[in-house]
Amino acid sequence: MAENKDYRYSMSITSQLPHCSLPLRLDSYSKCSYRCSYCFAKNRGGNHPPKGIKTINYKSVDKLLCKSLKTENDSTKTVISQLLENKTPIHFGGMSDPFMEYEEYGQKTLETLKVLRDYHYPTIISTKGTLITKDEYLKVISQSLVATQVSFSSLDDKVSSLIEFNTPLPSERLDVIKSLAAVCWVSARLQPLIPGELDSTIEAIKTLAKAGVKHISVELLKLPLTEYSKLTTQISSAVGREIEEYYSERRLMGLEFLVNREYALLTHKELSKVAWGLGISYSSADTDLLPYDSSDCCCSGVHELPGFENYYRYTFSQAIRNALRENSKLLMYEHLSCEWAPDGPINQYVNSKSRVEDANNIIGWMAAKWNSSTKSIGPLAFYGIEETECYDNNGMKIYRISNKAFELALQLGAIPKTATKAKDKMLIPN
C-alpha cells in the first residue's frame, strides 16, 4: 500500500447531524477497501477504490484532545473541540472500516486507539474486520472506554460474498463478536437488512445473541436513486428472488428509496419482540423511525452505558422523544431548544445545497430547518409528524404527533406501556 499525506478530515462531523446522536466521526483511512455494493459513502460519490489513500495522524488527534479537554473558557474552540470537551462519544469507523487490510501495514487504528485509551475517551467502534481480534487490539480495547458494533447485511456467507466484496464472511464476524464480548460491550448492526428476510433475520438475531451481543440495530436497505436499477438487480441475484416489490411505493428520502412503509413497521415490531425476548435491546435504525424505539442514542444502544451519557441530543429525533415522554401530541420548538448544542461555524460540514444564509451555526441552522421542514430534513422527515397552521410566540412552527406515532412509540419502547393518554399543550386546529 502506498500511503499518501495525512487525512485532514479524519475527525469530522457527519452529515447526519440533524438526527444522529453520534455526529462526531473518526476514520483512520480516507477510503475503504471492502467495497460493499450498498455502501452509502460509495454510492454518494465518495470512498472510491483505494488510490491515493490518506491516513490519520494520530499525533494530531492527541493534540486536539489535549487542547479540547484541558483548555477551559476558550471562545475560539471549534464545534469539534466543544463536542470533545463535552465528552460526546466518538464514532470510530463512520466512513471507512478501521480494521480493513490497510491496518496490517501502518497500524494507524491501533495507535489512535491508544490515544483514545489514554484520555479514557468514550468511543464506539464500527467494523466488519477481523484484525480487531488480534491480541494487541483486544488488550488496548480492554483498557479503554470502548463499545463495539459489528455489521452484517446477512448471516449467509454465500449472499454476503456476492454483495460485500473483499469483506470478511459473516461466519468470521461471528467469531469476532465472541472475542470482543470477552473484553467489552458489543452490539450487532443488521445494516442494511435486505427486505423479505424476516424469518431468517429472526434466526440471525438468536445466533447473534448467543454469540454475545447486548444490542441489535436494524436498518432496512435503502436504494440510491442513481444506482437503483443496478443495485436492485445485483441484490436480487444474490438472494435468489426479486426485491423490487418492497420499494413499490417509491418512498424517497433525499436521494434514496426506502422500503414500503407497512413492511418496515412490521419488520421492526416483530424483530424488537424477538430481541427483547432474548434479553437484548433493539434499535429501529431507519432514519424516519429513530425517535420511536427504546435506544435513545440513535442506533448504537449505548445510552445506558457508564461513560457514554453525553451522547448528542440536539437533534430532531430527540425533540420528538422529548415530546413523546411529555405525552404531548404537539411537537414544539422548545422540545429541541432545551438541549445543548455547540457554537461555531458548521458550513464546512453541511452539504452545500443544505446551507442556510445567515445561519452558519448549529442552533441557527436547525431553527431554519425546523421552520422549513421537508420529507428529507426536519420534523416532517419522521414517521407520524404532521403539519399544522400554528406557530409559537417566537414564530417557530408547531407540529402534531399522530396517534399512530404514539402507538408505534409504545410498541417499540420509546415510551412505557403505562404512559397516560397523550395530551395537547394548547388548542390547535384539526
CSV table of C-alpha atoms in Angstrom, one decimal:
chain,number,residue,atom,x,y,z
A,1,MET,CA,0.0,0.0,0.0
A,2,ALA,CA,1.4,3.4,-1.0
A,3,GLU,CA,0.4,5.9,1.7
A,4,ASN,CA,-0.3,9.5,0.9
A,5,LYS,CA,-0.4,12.5,3.1
A,6,ASP,CA,-2.3,12.9,6.4
A,7,TYR,CA,-6.1,12.6,6.3
A,8,ARG,CA,-7.1,16.1,7.1
A,9,TYR,CA,-10.7,15.2,7.8
A,10,SER,CA,-10.1,12.1,9.9
A,11,MET,CA,-12.1,13.6,12.6
A,12,SER,CA,-15.2,15.5,11.4
A,13,ILE,CA,-19.0,15.8,11.8
A,14,THR,CA,-21.3,13.6,9.9
A,15,SER,CA,-23.9,15.0,7.5
A,16,GLN,CA,-26.4,13.1,9.6
A,17,LEU,CA,-26.1,15.8,12.2
A,18,PRO,CA,-29.9,16.7,12.3
A,19,HIS,CA,-30.9,13.2,13.6
A,20,CYS,CA,-27.7,11.4,14.7
A,21,SER,CA,-26.8,11.0,18.3
A,22,LEU,CA,-23.2,10.2,17.3
A,23,PRO,CA,-22.3,13.0,14.9
A,24,LEU,CA,-18.6,13.1,15.8
A,25,ARG,CA,-16.9,10.6,13.5
A,26,LEU,CA,-13.3,9.4,13.3
A,27,ASP,CA,-11.7,7.4,10.5
A,28,SER,CA,-8.2,6.0,10.2
A,29,TYR,CA,-8.4,6.0,6.4
A,30,SER,CA,-9.9,8.2,3.8
A,31,LYS,CA,-11.1,5.2,1.6
A,32,CYS,CA,-12.4,1.7,2.2
A,33,SER,CA,-11.2,-1.4,0.5
A,34,TYR,CA,-14.3,-3.5,1.4
A,35,ARG,CA,-16.3,-2.2,-1.5
A,36,CYS,CA,-19.8,-3.3,-0.2
A,37,SER,CA,-22.3,-2.8,-3.1
A,38,TYR,CA,-24.7,-0.9,-0.9
A,39,CYS,CA,-22.2,1.4,0.8
A,40,PHE,CA,-23.7,4.9,1.2
A,41,ALA,CA,-20.3,6.6,1.0
A,42,LYS,CA,-19.5,4.9,-2.3
A,43,ASN,CA,-23.0,5.5,-3.8
A,44,ARG,CA,-23.0,9.2,-2.9
A,45,GLY,CA,-19.8,9.7,-4.8
A,46,GLY,CA,-17.1,9.3,-2.2
A,47,ASN,CA,-15.0,6.5,-0.8
A,48,HIS,CA,-13.7,5.5,-4.3
A,49,PRO,CA,-11.4,2.5,-4.8
A,50,PRO,CA,-8.1,2.6,-2.9
A,51,LYS,CA,-6.0,5.0,-4.8
A,52,GLY,CA,-4.1,7.8,-3.1
A,53,ILE,CA,-5.4,6.8,0.3
A,54,LYS,CA,-4.8,9.2,3.1
A,55,THR,CA,-4.2,8.1,6.7
A,56,ILE,CA,-4.9,9.5,10.1
A,57,ASN,CA,-2.2,11.4,12.0
A,58,TYR,CA,-2.9,10.1,15.5
A,59,LYS,CA,-0.5,12.6,17.0
A,60,SER,CA,-2.8,15.4,15.7
A,61,VAL,CA,-5.7,13.6,17.4
A,62,ASP,CA,-3.7,13.5,20.6
A,63,LYS,CA,-3.0,17.3,20.4
A,64,LEU,CA,-6.7,18.0,19.6
A,65,LEU,CA,-7.9,16.0,22.6
A,66,CYS,CA,-5.4,17.6,24.9
A,67,LYS,CA,-6.3,21.1,23.8
A,68,SER,CA,-10.1,20.4,23.9
A,69,LEU,CA,-10.1,18.7,27.3
A,70,LYS,CA,-7.6,20.8,29.2
A,71,THR,CA,-8.2,24.3,27.9
A,72,GLU,CA,-11.2,25.9,29.6
A,73,ASN,CA,-13.2,29.1,28.7
A,74,ASP,CA,-11.7,29.3,25.2
A,75,SER,CA,-14.1,31.2,23.0
A,76,THR,CA,-12.1,30.2,19.9
A,77,LYS,CA,-13.0,26.5,20.2
A,78,THR,CA,-14.4,24.9,17.1
A,79,VAL,CA,-17.6,22.8,17.0
A,80,ILE,CA,-15.5,19.6,17.2
A,81,SER,CA,-13.4,20.9,20.1
A,82,GLN,CA,-16.6,21.7,22.0
A,83,LEU,CA,-18.0,18.2,21.3
A,84,LEU,CA,-14.8,16.7,22.6
A,85,GLU,CA,-14.9,19.0,25.7
A,86,ASN,CA,-18.4,17.7,26.3
A,87,LYS,CA,-17.2,14.1,26.1
A,88,THR,CA,-19.6,13.4,23.2
A,89,PRO,CA,-18.8,9.8,22.2
A,90,ILE,CA,-16.8,9.3,19.1
A,91,HIS,CA,-18.0,7.0,16.3
A,92,PHE,CA,-14.8,5.4,15.1
A,93,GLY,CA,-15.4,4.0,11.6
A,94,GLY,CA,-18.0,6.3,10.1
A,95,MET,CA,-16.8,6.4,6.5
A,96,SER,CA,-14.3,3.6,6.2
A,97,ASP,CA,-13.6,0.4,8.2
A,98,PRO,CA,-10.8,0.9,10.7
A,99,PHE,CA,-9.8,-2.8,10.5
A,100,MET,CA,-9.6,-3.4,6.8
A,101,GLU,CA,-6.3,-4.9,5.5
A,102,TYR,CA,-4.6,-1.4,5.3
A,103,GLU,CA,-4.4,-1.6,9.0
A,104,GLU,CA,-1.9,-4.5,8.8
A,105,TYR,CA,0.7,-2.1,7.3
A,106,GLY,CA,0.8,1.0,9.4
A,107,GLN,CA,-1.4,0.2,12.4
A,108,LYS,CA,-2.9,3.6,12.4
A,109,THR,CA,-6.1,2.4,14.1
A,110,LEU,CA,-4.1,0.7,16.8
A,111,GLU,CA,-2.1,3.9,17.6
A,112,THR,CA,-5.3,6.0,17.5
A,113,LEU,CA,-6.9,3.6,19.9
A,114,LYS,CA,-4.0,4.0,22.3
A,115,VAL,CA,-4.5,7.8,22.2
A,116,LEU,CA,-8.2,7.4,23.0
A,117,ARG,CA,-7.4,5.0,25.8
A,118,ASP,CA,-5.0,7.4,27.4
A,119,TYR,CA,-7.8,10.0,27.6
A,120,HIS,CA,-10.4,7.5,28.6
A,121,TYR,CA,-12.5,8.9,25.8
A,122,PRO,CA,-15.9,7.2,25.1
A,123,THR,CA,-15.6,5.6,21.7
A,124,ILE,CA,-17.9,3.4,19.6
A,125,ILE,CA,-16.1,1.3,17.0
A,126,SER,CA,-17.9,0.1,13.9
A,127,THR,CA,-16.3,-2.7,11.9
A,128,LYS,CA,-16.7,-5.8,9.7
A,129,GLY,CA,-13.0,-6.6,10.1
A,130,THR,CA,-11.2,-9.5,11.8
A,131,LEU,CA,-8.0,-7.7,12.7
A,132,ILE,CA,-9.7,-6.3,15.8
A,133,THR,CA,-9.4,-9.7,17.4
A,134,LYS,CA,-5.6,-9.7,17.4
A,135,ASP,CA,-4.1,-9.7,20.9
A,136,GLU,CA,-2.7,-6.2,20.7
A,137,TYR,CA,-6.1,-4.7,19.8
A,138,LEU,CA,-8.0,-6.6,22.4
A,139,LYS,CA,-5.6,-5.5,25.0
A,140,VAL,CA,-6.0,-1.8,24.2
A,141,ILE,CA,-9.8,-2.2,24.0
A,142,SER,CA,-10.0,-3.9,27.3
A,143,GLN,CA,-8.2,-0.9,28.9
A,144,SER,CA,-10.4,1.6,27.2
A,145,LEU,CA,-13.9,3.2,27.4
A,146,VAL,CA,-15.0,1.4,24.2
A,147,ALA,CA,-18.1,-0.1,22.8
A,148,THR,CA,-18.1,-2.1,19.6
A,149,GLN,CA,-20.5,-2.6,16.7
A,150,VAL,CA,-20.1,-5.5,14.2
A,151,SER,CA,-22.1,-5.0,11.0
A,152,PHE,CA,-23.9,-7.5,8.8
A,153,SER,CA,-26.3,-7.4,5.8
A,154,SER,CA,-26.8,-11.1,6.0
A,155,LEU,CA,-25.5,-14.0,8.1
A,156,ASP,CA,-25.4,-16.2,5.0
A,157,ASP,CA,-21.8,-16.5,3.7
A,158,LYS,CA,-22.9,-17.1,0.1
A,159,VAL,CA,-25.1,-14.0,0.0
A,160,SER,CA,-22.5,-11.8,1.7
A,161,SER,CA,-19.8,-12.9,-0.8
A,162,LEU,CA,-21.9,-11.6,-3.6
A,163,ILE,CA,-22.6,-8.1,-2.3
A,164,GLU,CA,-19.9,-7.4,0.3
A,165,PHE,CA,-16.8,-7.7,-1.8
A,166,ASN,CA,-13.4,-8.2,-0.2
A,167,THR,CA,-15.0,-8.3,3.2
A,168,PRO,CA,-14.7,-11.0,5.9
A,169,LEU,CA,-17.5,-13.5,5.8
A,170,PRO,CA,-20.4,-13.4,8.3
A,171,SER,CA,-19.2,-16.6,9.9
A,172,GLU,CA,-15.8,-14.9,10.6
A,173,ARG,CA,-17.6,-11.9,12.0
A,174,LEU,CA,-19.5,-14.1,14.4
A,175,ASP,CA,-16.1,-15.2,15.8
A,176,VAL,CA,-15.2,-11.5,16.1
A,177,ILE,CA,-18.2,-10.9,18.3
A,178,LYS,CA,-17.3,-13.8,20.5
A,179,SER,CA,-13.8,-12.4,21.0
A,180,LEU,CA,-15.0,-8.9,21.6
A,181,ALA,CA,-17.7,-10.0,24.1
A,182,ALA,CA,-14.9,-11.2,26.4
A,183,VAL,CA,-13.4,-7.7,26.7
A,184,CYS,CA,-16.1,-5.1,26.0
A,185,TRP,CA,-19.7,-4.3,25.3
A,186,VAL,CA,-20.6,-5.4,21.8
A,187,SER,CA,-23.6,-5.0,19.5
A,188,ALA,CA,-24.6,-6.1,16.1
A,189,ARG,CA,-25.9,-3.9,13.3
A,190,LEU,CA,-28.1,-5.5,10.7
A,191,GLN,CA,-27.5,-2.6,8.4
A,192,PRO,CA,-28.7,-2.8,5.7
A,193,LEU,CA,-31.1,-5.6,6.1
A,194,ILE,CA,-32.4,-6.9,2.8
A,195,PRO,CA,-36.2,-6.9,2.7
A,196,GLY,CA,-38.0,-10.2,2.5
A,197,GLU,CA,-35.7,-11.9,5.1
A,198,LEU,CA,-37.9,-11.7,8.2
A,199,ASP,CA,-37.8,-15.4,9.2
A,200,SER,CA,-34.0,-15.7,8.6
A,201,THR,CA,-33.4,-12.5,10.4
A,202,ILE,CA,-35.2,-13.8,13.5
A,203,GLU,CA,-32.8,-16.8,13.4
A,204,ALA,CA,-29.9,-14.4,12.9
A,205,ILE,CA,-30.8,-12.4,16.0
A,206,LYS,CA,-30.9,-15.6,18.0
A,207,THR,CA,-27.5,-16.5,16.7
A,208,LEU,CA,-26.0,-13.1,17.4
A,209,ALA,CA,-27.5,-13.1,21.0
A,210,LYS,CA,-25.9,-16.5,21.6
A,211,ALA,CA,-22.5,-15.1,20.3
A,212,GLY,CA,-22.6,-12.4,23.0
A,213,VAL,CA,-24.2,-9.2,21.6
A,214,LYS,CA,-26.1,-6.9,24.0
A,215,HIS,CA,-27.9,-4.9,21.4
A,216,ILE,CA,-29.3,-5.2,17.9
A,217,SER,CA,-29.9,-2.4,15.4
A,218,VAL,CA,-31.8,-2.9,12.2
A,219,GLU,CA,-31.9,-0.6,9.2
A,220,LEU,CA,-33.7,-1.8,6.0
A,221,LEU,CA,-31.8,-1.5,2.7
A,222,LYS,CA,-32.0,2.0,1.1
A,223,LEU,CA,-31.6,2.1,-2.7
A,224,PRO,CA,-29.8,5.1,-4.1
A,225,LEU,CA,-31.7,6.9,-6.8
A,226,THR,CA,-28.7,7.0,-9.2
A,227,GLU,CA,-27.9,3.2,-8.7
A,228,TYR,CA,-31.4,1.9,-8.2
A,229,SER,CA,-31.7,-0.5,-11.2
A,230,LYS,CA,-28.1,-1.8,-10.9
A,231,LEU,CA,-28.3,-2.4,-7.2
A,232,THR,CA,-31.8,-3.9,-7.3
A,233,THR,CA,-30.6,-6.4,-9.9
A,234,GLN,CA,-27.4,-7.2,-8.1
A,235,ILE,CA,-29.0,-7.9,-4.7
A,236,SER,CA,-32.0,-9.8,-6.2
A,237,SER,CA,-29.5,-12.1,-7.9
A,238,ALA,CA,-27.5,-12.6,-4.7
A,239,VAL,CA,-30.6,-13.6,-2.6
A,240,GLY,CA,-32.3,-15.5,-5.5
A,241,ARG,CA,-35.5,-13.5,-5.5
A,242,GLU,CA,-36.8,-10.1,-6.6
A,243,ILE,CA,-36.7,-7.3,-4.0
A,244,GLU,CA,-38.2,-4.5,-6.1
A,245,GLU,CA,-41.7,-5.3,-4.8
A,246,TYR,CA,-40.6,-3.9,-1.4
A,247,TYR,CA,-40.0,-0.5,-3.0
A,248,SER,CA,-43.2,-0.2,-5.0
A,249,GLU,CA,-44.3,2.9,-3.0
A,250,ARG,CA,-41.3,4.8,-4.3
A,251,ARG,CA,-40.7,6.4,-0.9
A,252,LEU,CA,-37.9,8.9,-1.3
A,253,MET,CA,-35.8,10.4,1.5
A,254,GLY,CA,-33.2,12.7,0.0
A,255,LEU,CA,-31.7,10.7,-2.9
A,256,GLU,CA,-32.6,7.2,-1.6
A,257,PHE,CA,-35.6,5.0,-1.9
A,258,LEU,CA,-37.0,3.5,1.3
A,259,VAL,CA,-38.8,0.2,1.7
A,260,ASN,CA,-42.6,0.3,1.7
A,261,ARG,CA,-43.9,1.8,5.0
A,262,GLU,CA,-46.0,-1.1,6.3
A,263,TYR,CA,-43.3,-3.6,5.6
A,264,ALA,CA,-40.8,-1.5,7.6
A,265,LEU,CA,-43.2,-1.2,10.5
A,266,LEU,CA,-44.0,-4.9,10.5
A,267,THR,CA,-40.3,-5.8,10.4
A,268,HIS,CA,-39.3,-3.6,13.4
A,269,LYS,CA,-42.3,-4.6,15.5
A,270,GLU,CA,-41.6,-8.3,15.0
A,271,LEU,CA,-37.8,-8.1,15.4
A,272,SER,CA,-38.0,-5.9,18.5
A,273,LYS,CA,-40.1,-8.6,20.2
A,274,VAL,CA,-37.6,-11.2,19.3
A,275,ALA,CA,-34.7,-9.2,20.7
A,276,TRP,CA,-36.5,-8.3,24.0
A,277,GLY,CA,-37.4,-12.0,24.4
A,278,LEU,CA,-33.7,-12.8,24.3
A,279,GLY,CA,-32.8,-10.1,26.8
A,280,ILE,CA,-31.1,-7.7,24.4
A,281,SER,CA,-32.1,-4.2,23.4
A,282,TYR,CA,-33.2,-3.1,20.0
A,283,SER,CA,-32.9,-0.1,17.7
A,284,SER,CA,-35.2,0.7,14.7
A,285,ALA,CA,-32.4,2.4,12.8
A,286,ASP,CA,-34.4,3.5,9.8
A,287,THR,CA,-34.0,7.3,9.8
A,288,ASP,CA,-37.7,8.1,9.8
A,289,LEU,CA,-38.3,5.7,12.8
A,290,LEU,CA,-35.4,6.8,15.0
A,291,PRO,CA,-37.5,8.5,17.7
A,292,TYR,CA,-39.7,5.6,18.5
A,293,ASP,CA,-37.5,2.8,20.0
A,294,SER,CA,-36.1,2.4,23.4
A,295,SER,CA,-32.5,3.2,22.4
A,296,ASP,CA,-32.1,6.9,22.9
A,297,CYS,CA,-28.6,7.1,21.4
A,298,CYS,CA,-29.6,6.6,17.8
A,299,CYS,CA,-28.8,3.0,16.6
A,300,SER,CA,-25.9,2.3,18.9
A,301,GLY,CA,-27.7,1.2,22.0
A,302,VAL,CA,-25.1,2.7,24.3
A,303,HIS,CA,-27.2,5.4,26.1
A,304,GLU,CA,-27.2,3.5,29.4
A,305,LEU,CA,-23.5,2.5,29.3
A,306,PRO,CA,-21.4,4.3,32.0
A,307,GLY,CA,-19.3,7.0,30.4
A,308,PHE,CA,-21.5,7.4,27.3
A,309,GLU,CA,-24.1,9.6,28.9
A,310,ASN,CA,-23.1,12.7,26.9
A,311,TYR,CA,-24.3,11.4,23.5
A,312,TYR,CA,-25.5,14.3,21.3
A,313,ARG,CA,-29.1,15.3,21.8
A,314,TYR,CA,-29.6,18.5,19.7
A,315,THR,CA,-31.5,16.5,17.0
A,316,PHE,CA,-35.0,16.5,15.6
A,317,SER,CA,-35.3,12.9,16.7
A,318,GLN,CA,-34.5,13.8,20.3
A,319,ALA,CA,-37.1,16.6,20.1
A,320,ILE,CA,-39.7,14.1,19.2
A,321,ARG,CA,-38.6,11.8,22.0
A,322,ASN,CA,-38.9,14.7,24.4
A,323,ALA,CA,-42.4,15.4,23.3
A,324,LEU,CA,-43.4,11.8,23.5
A,325,ARG,CA,-42.2,11.5,27.0
A,326,GLU,CA,-44.3,14.5,28.0
A,327,ASN,CA,-47.3,12.8,26.4
A,328,SER,CA,-47.7,15.8,24.3
A,329,LYS,CA,-49.4,15.5,20.9
A,330,LEU,CA,-47.8,18.8,19.9
A,331,LEU,CA,-44.2,18.9,18.9
A,332,MET,CA,-42.8,22.3,19.9
A,333,TYR,CA,-39.5,24.0,19.2
A,334,GLU,CA,-38.9,24.0,23.0
A,335,HIS,CA,-38.5,20.2,22.7
A,336,LEU,CA,-35.4,20.8,20.7
A,337,SER,CA,-34.1,24.1,22.2
A,338,CYS,CA,-33.9,22.6,25.7
A,339,GLU,CA,-30.9,20.5,24.6
A,340,TRP,CA,-27.3,21.5,24.4
A,341,ALA,CA,-25.5,22.4,21.1
A,342,PRO,CA,-22.0,23.6,20.4
A,343,ASP,CA,-21.4,27.1,18.9
A,344,GLY,CA,-19.3,28.0,15.9
A,345,PRO,CA,-19.4,27.7,12.1
A,346,ILE,CA,-20.7,24.5,10.5
A,347,ASN,CA,-20.9,25.2,6.8
A,348,GLN,CA,-17.8,23.1,6.1
A,349,TYR,CA,-19.7,20.1,7.4
A,350,VAL,CA,-23.1,20.7,5.7
A,351,ASN,CA,-23.9,19.8,2.2
A,352,SER,CA,-23.8,23.0,0.0
A,353,LYS,CA,-27.4,22.5,-1.0
A,354,SER,CA,-28.5,22.4,2.6
A,355,ARG,CA,-26.7,25.5,3.8
A,356,VAL,CA,-28.8,28.4,5.1
A,357,GLU,CA,-27.8,32.1,4.6
A,358,ASP,CA,-27.0,33.8,7.9
A,359,ALA,CA,-27.3,30.6,9.8
A,360,ASN,CA,-23.7,29.2,10.0
A,361,ASN,CA,-24.1,27.6,13.4
A,362,ILE,CA,-26.0,24.5,14.6
A,363,ILE,CA,-28.7,26.4,16.5
A,364,GLY,CA,-29.5,28.8,13.7
A,365,TRP,CA,-29.3,26.1,11.0
A,366,MET,CA,-31.6,23.7,12.9
A,367,ALA,CA,-34.1,26.5,13.6
A,368,ALA,CA,-34.2,27.3,9.9
A,369,LYS,CA,-34.7,23.6,9.0
A,370,TRP,CA,-37.4,23.4,11.7
A,371,ASN,CA,-39.5,26.1,10.1
A,372,SER,CA,-38.8,24.8,6.5
A,373,SER,CA,-39.1,21.1,7.3
A,374,THR,CA,-39.4,18.7,4.4
A,375,LYS,CA,-39.7,14.9,3.9
A,376,SER,CA,-35.9,14.8,3.8
A,377,ILE,CA,-34.8,17.0,6.7
A,378,GLY,CA,-36.7,18.5,9.7
A,379,PRO,CA,-39.6,17.1,11.8
A,380,LEU,CA,-41.6,16.1,8.8
A,381,ALA,CA,-38.9,13.6,7.8
A,382,PHE,CA,-40.1,11.4,10.7
A,383,TYR,CA,-43.0,9.0,10.7
A,384,GLY,CA,-46.2,10.4,12.2
A,385,ILE,CA,-45.2,14.1,12.3
A,386,GLU,CA,-47.8,16.3,10.7
A,387,GLU,CA,-48.1,20.0,9.7
A,388,THR,CA,-50.3,22.5,11.5
A,389,GLU,CA,-51.2,26.1,10.8
A,390,CYS,CA,-49.8,27.2,14.2
A,391,TYR,CA,-46.6,28.9,15.4
A,392,ASP,CA,-45.4,29.6,18.9
A,393,ASN,CA,-44.8,33.1,20.4
A,394,ASN,CA,-41.3,33.2,18.8
A,395,GLY,CA,-42.5,32.4,15.3
A,396,MET,CA,-41.5,28.7,15.4
A,397,LYS,CA,-43.7,26.1,13.8
A,398,ILE,CA,-45.8,23.7,15.9
A,399,TYR,CA,-46.2,20.2,14.6
A,400,ARG,CA,-48.7,17.5,15.5
A,401,ILE,CA,-47.7,14.0,16.6
A,402,SER,CA,-50.2,11.5,15.2
A,403,ASN,CA,-51.9,8.8,17.2
A,404,LYS,CA,-50.1,6.2,15.0
A,405,ALA,CA,-46.8,7.7,16.1
A,406,PHE,CA,-47.7,7.3,19.7
A,407,GLU,CA,-48.8,3.7,19.2
A,408,LEU,CA,-45.5,2.9,17.5
A,409,ALA,CA,-43.6,4.5,20.4
A,410,LEU,CA,-45.5,2.3,22.8
A,411,GLN,CA,-44.8,-0.8,20.6
A,412,LEU,CA,-41.1,-0.1,20.1
A,413,GLY,CA,-40.4,1.2,23.6
A,414,ALA,CA,-39.8,4.9,23.3
A,415,ILE,CA,-42.5,5.5,26.0
A,416,PRO,CA,-43.6,3.0,28.6
A,417,LYS,CA,-46.7,0.9,28.2
A,418,THR,CA,-48.1,2.6,31.3
A,419,ALA,CA,-48.0,6.1,29.7
A,420,THR,CA,-51.1,8.1,30.0
A,421,LYS,CA,-53.1,9.3,27.1
A,422,ALA,CA,-51.3,11.9,25.0
A,423,LYS,CA,-52.5,15.5,25.6
A,424,ASP,CA,-52.5,18.7,23.6
A,425,LYS,CA,-50.5,21.6,25.1
A,426,MET,CA,-52.8,24.2,23.5
A,427,LEU,CA,-55.8,24.4,21.2
A,428,ILE,CA,-54.7,23.5,17.7
A,429,PRO,CA,-56.7,23.2,14.5
A,430,ASN,CA,-57.5,19.7,13.3
